[in-house]
């Protein structure tokens, strides 16, 4: 069964460093998402991506964040200069083309720890 | 804006007990409603869905009915098993939104003891 994969499973970084979180969505999906979950809090939407551009983003997704689909298979989230409060679990999700059942398929997450 | 509120957890039950996890929502338009489950060490998996009022979603013995009049989507299971221990998230996707952003509740931890 196709699945969304994410790497790494755990990333530890120093405050101020850049991190790139990687996701491989399901191959025929066209909509891509990043969510995050700070420990003990709810899952929050960060950004959606369609047709090689951002379609929607939340207030959390400021200039320190960027997304890219560099090669038609990977979908990345970059944080340019990490802060302590960026420590969270980051989930990637993908969805099939519009008009189909709108289930999002989630990856297992990357736990980001900023020291 | 949209929001989802779930009952506070954690919830601890004995095997074969009845489960209810309450979920209410606030949304404009006509949202689709979902329950996702997260087993330890894994990502979020869709458990069930309902896309319009009075729809009942069901899967693996779990059920939830979309109640527009009470803006609720409570999750129920008649007899829980130890393997149901997980975190359960209620979520909505605002109907008509092309890009499908999900708004989640805070999650409810369920622990089932033998």
Short mmCIF file of C-alpha atoms in Angstrom, two decimals:
data_model
loop_
_atom_site.label_atom_id
_atom_site.label_comp_id
_atom_site.label_asym_id
_atom_site.label_seq_id
_atom_site.Cartn_x
_atom_site.Cartn_y
_atom_site.Cartn_z
CA UNK A 1 0.00 0.00 0.00
CA UNK A 2 1.44 3.40 -0.92
CA UNK A 3 2.46 5.58 1.98
CA UNK A 4 3.97 8.94 2.78
CA UNK A 5 7.51 8.74 4.11
CA UNK A 6 9.49 11.33 6.06
CA UNK A 7 13.15 11.71 6.91
CA UNK A 8 14.75 11.99 9.31
CA UNK A 9 12.60 10.57 12.06
CA UNK A 10 14.37 12.76 14.61
CA UNK A 11 16.46 15.87 14.03
CA UNK A 12 18.39 17.69 16.73
CA UNK A 13 19.79 21.12 15.90
CA UNK A 14 21.20 24.20 17.55
CA UNK A 15 19.19 27.40 17.70
CA UNK A 16 19.86 29.56 14.67
CA UNK A 17 20.74 26.66 12.40
CA UNK A 18 18.91 25.80 9.21
CA UNK A 19 17.06 22.51 8.95
CA UNK A 20 15.42 20.76 6.04
CA UNK A 21 12.75 18.19 6.67
CA UNK A 22 12.04 15.80 3.84
CA UNK A 23 8.90 14.06 2.72
CA UNK A 24 8.08 11.72 -0.15
CA UNK A 25 4.34 11.97 -0.84
CA UNK A 26 2.29 9.26 -2.52
CA UNK A 27 3.22 9.28 -6.18
CA UNK A 28 -0.03 10.29 -7.89
CA UNK A 29 -1.02 12.87 -5.30
CA UNK A 30 -1.14 16.53 -6.23
CA UNK A 31 -1.78 18.36 -2.96
CA UNK A 32 0.85 18.50 -0.26
CA UNK A 33 0.79 19.77 3.30
CA UNK A 34 2.90 20.38 6.34
CA UNK A 35 1.49 20.34 9.85
CA UNK A 36 3.19 20.52 13.20
CA UNK A 37 2.39 19.40 16.71
CA UNK A 38 4.13 20.97 19.66
CA UNK A 39 4.32 18.48 22.51
CA UNK A 40 1.01 18.30 24.32
CA UNK A 41 -0.75 20.62 21.90
CA UNK A 42 -2.98 20.19 18.89
CA UNK A 43 -1.88 19.47 15.35
CA UNK A 44 -1.59 22.79 13.50
CA UNK A 45 -1.69 23.49 9.79
CA UNK A 46 1.40 25.20 8.38
CA UNK A 47 1.11 25.24 4.60
CA UNK A 48 -0.48 23.64 1.57
CA UNK A 49 1.19 23.31 -1.82
CA UNK A 50 -0.34 22.69 -5.20
CA UNK A 51 0.84 23.11 -8.76
CA UNK A 52 4.31 24.08 -7.59
CA UNK A 53 3.23 26.94 -5.43
CA UNK A 54 1.92 27.67 -1.97
CA UNK A 55 -1.88 27.62 -2.01
CA UNK A 56 -2.49 28.50 1.61
CA UNK A 57 -0.41 29.17 4.70
CA UNK A 58 -1.03 29.84 8.35
CA UNK A 59 0.24 32.64 10.55
CA UNK A 60 2.89 30.27 11.85
CA UNK A 61 4.41 29.96 8.39
CA UNK A 62 6.45 33.16 8.40
CA UNK A 63 9.52 34.19 6.39
CA UNK A 64 11.67 31.68 8.26
CA UNK A 65 9.79 28.82 6.60
CA UNK A 66 9.82 27.72 2.99
CA UNK A 67 8.66 24.70 1.04
CA UNK A 68 9.86 23.19 -2.16
CA UNK A 69 9.19 20.27 -4.44
CA UNK A 70 12.60 20.10 -6.06
CA UNK A 71 12.38 16.99 -8.17
CA UNK A 72 8.81 15.83 -8.59
CA UNK A 73 8.99 13.31 -5.78
CA UNK A 74 10.36 15.02 -2.66
CA UNK A 75 8.55 17.75 -0.75
CA UNK A 76 10.68 19.68 1.71
CA UNK A 77 10.14 22.08 4.56
CA UNK A 78 13.04 24.40 5.36
CA UNK A 79 13.40 26.42 8.52
CA UNK A 80 16.13 29.01 7.93
CA UNK A 81 17.06 29.95 11.46
CA UNK A 82 15.52 27.66 14.04
CA UNK A 83 14.16 28.91 17.32
CA UNK A 84 13.54 26.99 20.52
CA UNK A 85 9.81 27.24 19.90
CA UNK A 86 10.17 25.41 16.58
CA UNK A 87 10.69 22.21 18.56
CA UNK A 88 7.77 20.01 17.53
CA UNK A 89 6.69 16.98 15.54
CA UNK A 90 6.32 17.91 11.88
CA UNK A 91 3.93 15.91 9.72
CA UNK A 92 3.80 15.84 5.97
CA UNK A 93 0.57 14.86 4.21
CA UNK A 94 -0.58 14.41 0.64
CA UNK A 95 -3.91 14.15 -1.11
CA UNK A 96 -5.14 12.81 -4.42
CA UNK A 97 -6.41 15.12 -7.18
CA UNK A 98 -9.38 17.37 -6.58
CA UNK A 99 -12.74 15.75 -7.07
CA UNK A 100 -11.76 12.53 -5.37
CA UNK A 101 -12.39 11.69 -1.74
CA UNK A 102 -10.44 14.33 0.14
CA UNK A 103 -8.56 12.13 2.57
CA UNK A 104 -5.11 13.31 3.47
CA UNK A 105 -2.48 10.65 4.00
CA UNK A 106 0.04 11.45 6.68
CA UNK A 107 3.65 10.47 7.13
CA UNK A 108 5.03 9.24 10.47
CA UNK A 109 6.48 12.63 11.32
CA UNK A 110 9.88 14.16 12.04
CA UNK A 111 10.58 15.14 15.61
CA UNK A 112 12.57 18.37 15.59
CA UNK A 113 14.44 19.32 18.75
CA UNK A 114 16.04 22.76 18.87
CA UNK A 115 18.63 23.24 21.61
CA UNK B 1 -12.37 30.96 11.90
CA UNK B 2 -12.83 27.21 12.06
CA UNK B 3 -12.21 25.34 15.29
CA UNK B 4 -12.60 21.87 16.76
CA UNK B 5 -12.99 21.06 20.43
CA UNK B 6 -12.51 17.57 21.83
CA UNK B 7 -13.20 16.27 25.27
CA UNK B 8 -10.27 16.43 27.63
CA UNK B 9 -8.29 13.27 28.14
CA UNK B 10 -6.74 11.01 28.91
CA UNK B 11 -9.46 8.39 28.83
CA UNK B 12 -8.77 5.08 30.54
CA UNK B 13 -11.10 2.12 30.01
CA UNK B 14 -11.20 -1.60 30.61
CA UNK B 15 -11.39 -3.93 27.65
CA UNK B 16 -14.95 -4.33 26.29
CA UNK B 17 -16.10 -1.03 27.78
CA UNK B 18 -18.12 1.50 25.78
CA UNK B 19 -16.23 4.46 24.39
CA UNK B 20 -17.40 7.98 23.65
CA UNK B 21 -15.07 10.81 22.71
CA UNK B 22 -16.91 14.09 22.25
CA UNK B 23 -16.12 16.46 19.43
CA UNK B 24 -17.80 19.74 18.56
CA UNK B 25 -16.88 22.17 15.85
CA UNK B 26 -17.29 25.72 14.61
CA UNK B 27 -17.11 26.31 10.90
CA UNK B 28 -18.40 28.45 8.09
CA UNK B 29 -19.88 26.69 5.13
CA UNK B 30 -20.38 22.94 5.05
CA UNK B 31 -17.35 21.14 6.44
CA UNK B 32 -16.36 17.53 6.05
CA UNK B 33 -15.58 15.88 9.37
CA UNK B 34 -12.93 13.30 10.19
CA UNK B 35 -11.55 11.19 12.97
CA UNK B 36 -7.85 10.40 12.75
CA UNK B 37 -5.99 7.95 14.99
CA UNK B 38 -2.32 7.97 15.91
CA UNK B 39 -0.84 4.76 17.26
CA UNK B 40 2.41 4.99 19.22
CA UNK B 41 5.34 5.86 16.96
CA UNK B 42 3.19 6.21 13.86
CA UNK B 43 1.63 8.97 11.77
CA UNK B 44 -1.99 10.01 11.65
CA UNK B 45 -4.34 7.52 10.00
CA UNK B 46 -7.83 8.28 8.86
CA UNK B 47 -10.29 6.31 10.99
CA UNK B 48 -13.58 7.51 9.53
CA UNK B 49 -15.23 10.44 7.81
CA UNK B 50 -18.56 12.10 7.09
CA UNK B 51 -19.07 14.69 4.41
CA UNK B 52 -22.59 15.97 5.03
CA UNK B 53 -25.20 16.33 7.75
CA UNK B 54 -26.63 13.07 9.14
CA UNK B 55 -23.91 10.98 7.47
CA UNK B 56 -22.53 8.25 9.68
CA UNK B 57 -18.92 7.29 9.28
CA UNK B 58 -17.83 3.88 10.48
CA UNK B 59 -14.71 1.74 10.51
CA UNK B 60 -13.24 -1.01 12.72
CA UNK B 61 -16.27 -0.87 15.03
CA UNK B 62 -15.99 2.89 15.51
CA UNK B 63 -18.85 5.18 14.49
CA UNK B 64 -19.54 8.90 14.37
CA UNK B 65 -22.57 10.79 13.09
CA UNK B 66 -22.38 14.28 11.60
CA UNK B 67 -24.90 16.34 13.59
CA UNK B 68 -25.33 19.78 12.08
CA UNK B 69 -27.92 20.90 14.63
CA UNK B 70 -25.52 20.32 17.53
CA UNK B 71 -22.32 20.87 15.47
CA UNK B 72 -20.97 17.60 16.80
CA UNK B 73 -19.20 14.49 15.57
CA UNK B 74 -18.80 12.26 18.61
CA UNK B 75 -16.76 9.07 18.26
CA UNK B 76 -18.22 5.86 19.71
CA UNK B 77 -17.30 2.22 19.97
CA UNK B 78 -19.37 -0.40 21.69
CA UNK B 79 -16.54 -2.60 22.97
CA UNK B 80 -12.96 -1.35 23.03
CA UNK B 81 -9.88 -3.53 22.80
CA UNK B 82 -6.37 -3.07 24.15
CA UNK B 83 -5.25 -2.50 20.55
CA UNK B 84 -7.46 0.62 20.37
CA UNK B 85 -5.07 2.41 22.72
CA UNK B 86 -3.97 5.46 20.75
CA UNK B 87 -4.50 9.20 20.36
CA UNK B 88 -7.70 10.19 18.57
CA UNK B 89 -8.05 13.47 16.69
CA UNK B 90 -11.24 15.05 15.43
CA UNK B 91 -10.74 17.29 12.40
CA UNK B 92 -12.63 19.29 9.83
CA UNK B 93 -12.06 20.39 6.30
CA UNK B 94 -14.18 23.32 5.25
CA UNK B 95 -16.41 22.30 2.41
CA UNK B 96 -15.66 23.94 -0.89
CA UNK B 97 -12.07 24.74 0.01
CA UNK B 98 -9.98 23.57 -2.87
CA UNK B 99 -6.81 22.95 -0.98
CA UNK B 100 -8.11 20.90 1.89
CA UNK B 101 -6.53 22.37 4.99
CA UNK B 102 -7.47 20.34 8.06
CA UNK B 103 -8.29 21.94 11.39
CA UNK B 104 -7.67 19.54 14.29
CA UNK B 105 -8.90 19.20 17.82
CA UNK B 106 -6.38 18.80 20.61
CA UNK B 107 -6.44 15.01 20.57
CA UNK B 108 -7.66 12.55 23.18
CA UNK B 109 -5.38 9.87 24.57
CA UNK B 110 -7.18 6.55 25.02
CA UNK B 111 -5.69 3.77 27.12
CA UNK B 112 -7.46 0.42 27.29
CA UNK B 113 -6.47 -2.04 30.01
CA UNK B 114 -6.98 -5.82 29.79
#
